[in-house]
């Protein structure tokens, strides 16, 4: 009531009535919002960010955001269109109510932030969906960021990450963990610790002496051309948690080992690759669908050609294979995997960002 009285007072001083004041305030909200949210590569600890593990023992993941993105556009949909809600992604939806939206993430983000139609949402990504680089969570974070900005709000990376976790894990009941939401919201190179109860500690890694550039110049990524939703692998992995506790603890400890390697003046690519390789061997034991004969064959070819070690990004079953490879072995590895598409990746220091209106 006090705020309304203040608004009336402003109206009297300016000679404008209350509806005009409110209308002009609404006009100051952005008419169009565009966000860019990075994908990520997880180097060690994946699987220990699931509540089935971190509620029994502290989990940890060492990961980095990369220069591959999800772009989300949000704008007020023109009332001259027949439908009040339009979504463009791999499909196009034109519906009358939020409850009719088939895209689960978009529907629940709109509900969570109480966005009223008419509304237009469009998204496009640099990588295919369901390929192990955290695309679904990047979309959730990017859409939440855009919708908050559309309402005239600026939020912290921590809030974005937790809201995305709430939507994906609590509302949609996806059998996933928390690493992807935090990686896309914060960006950069981080060690994430996952505590019993779900609290997350973010430890940004100090970047010095060109360490990140050195690391990424020794990474190679290849597209297996196979896509599989993470849930199809993680459901089995979750069911196996109790029998895999010792393996998951060793995978968690590998995240701490990579943090130690990264803190050294010069990153030892042989040690880094050895940790990736050990993690991959352990990961394959977590569930039957983490790997298959084709993926194992690709991996062995790369190792025989000189890769120090590697892993399949994400839960498994398809997606991208990433290897640590010294410069003198890059051409040999590329020839060995010439039947796969090579995808260069670089480092992204920023998390989800507003491109329009420009973030300052």
Coordinates of C-alpha atoms in Angstrom, one line a residue, residues 30 44 49 57-58 65 70 82 98 110 116 129 142 166-167 179 187 189 211 225 234 244 253 255 263 302 319 348 360:
X30 CA 12.9 -5.5 -22.2
X44 CA 36.4 -36.4 -13.5
X49 CA 26.9 -35.4 -8.3
X57 CA 29.2 -39.4 0.9
X58 CA 30.5 -36.0 -0.4
X65 CA 32.7 -24.7 -19.6
X70 CA 22.7 -22.8 -26.1
X82 CA -3.9 -16.8 -33.3
X98 CA 1.2 -23.2 -20.6
X110 CA 7.1 -20.7 -17.3
X116 CA 1.8 -15.0 -18.4
X129 CA 20.9 -32.7 -28.1
X142 CA 19.6 -20.1 -20.2
X166 CA 14.8 -27.8 -8.7
X167 CA 13.0 -27.9 -12.1
X179 CA 27.0 -30.7 -12.1
X187 CA 31.3 -21.0 -16.5
X189 CA 37.1 -24.2 -14.7
X211 CA 47.4 -23.3 -18.1
X225 CA 27.2 -39.7 -34.3
X234 CA 21.5 -42.9 -15.3
X244 CA 29.3 -49.1 -6.9
X253 CA 39.0 -38.6 -5.6
X255 CA 38.4 -34.9 -9.3
X263 CA 47.4 -26.2 -9.8
X302 CA 42.9 -43.4 -30.3
X319 CA 27.9 -38.4 -27.8
X348 CA 34.7 -20.4 -21.9
X360 CA 27.2 -4.9 -18.1

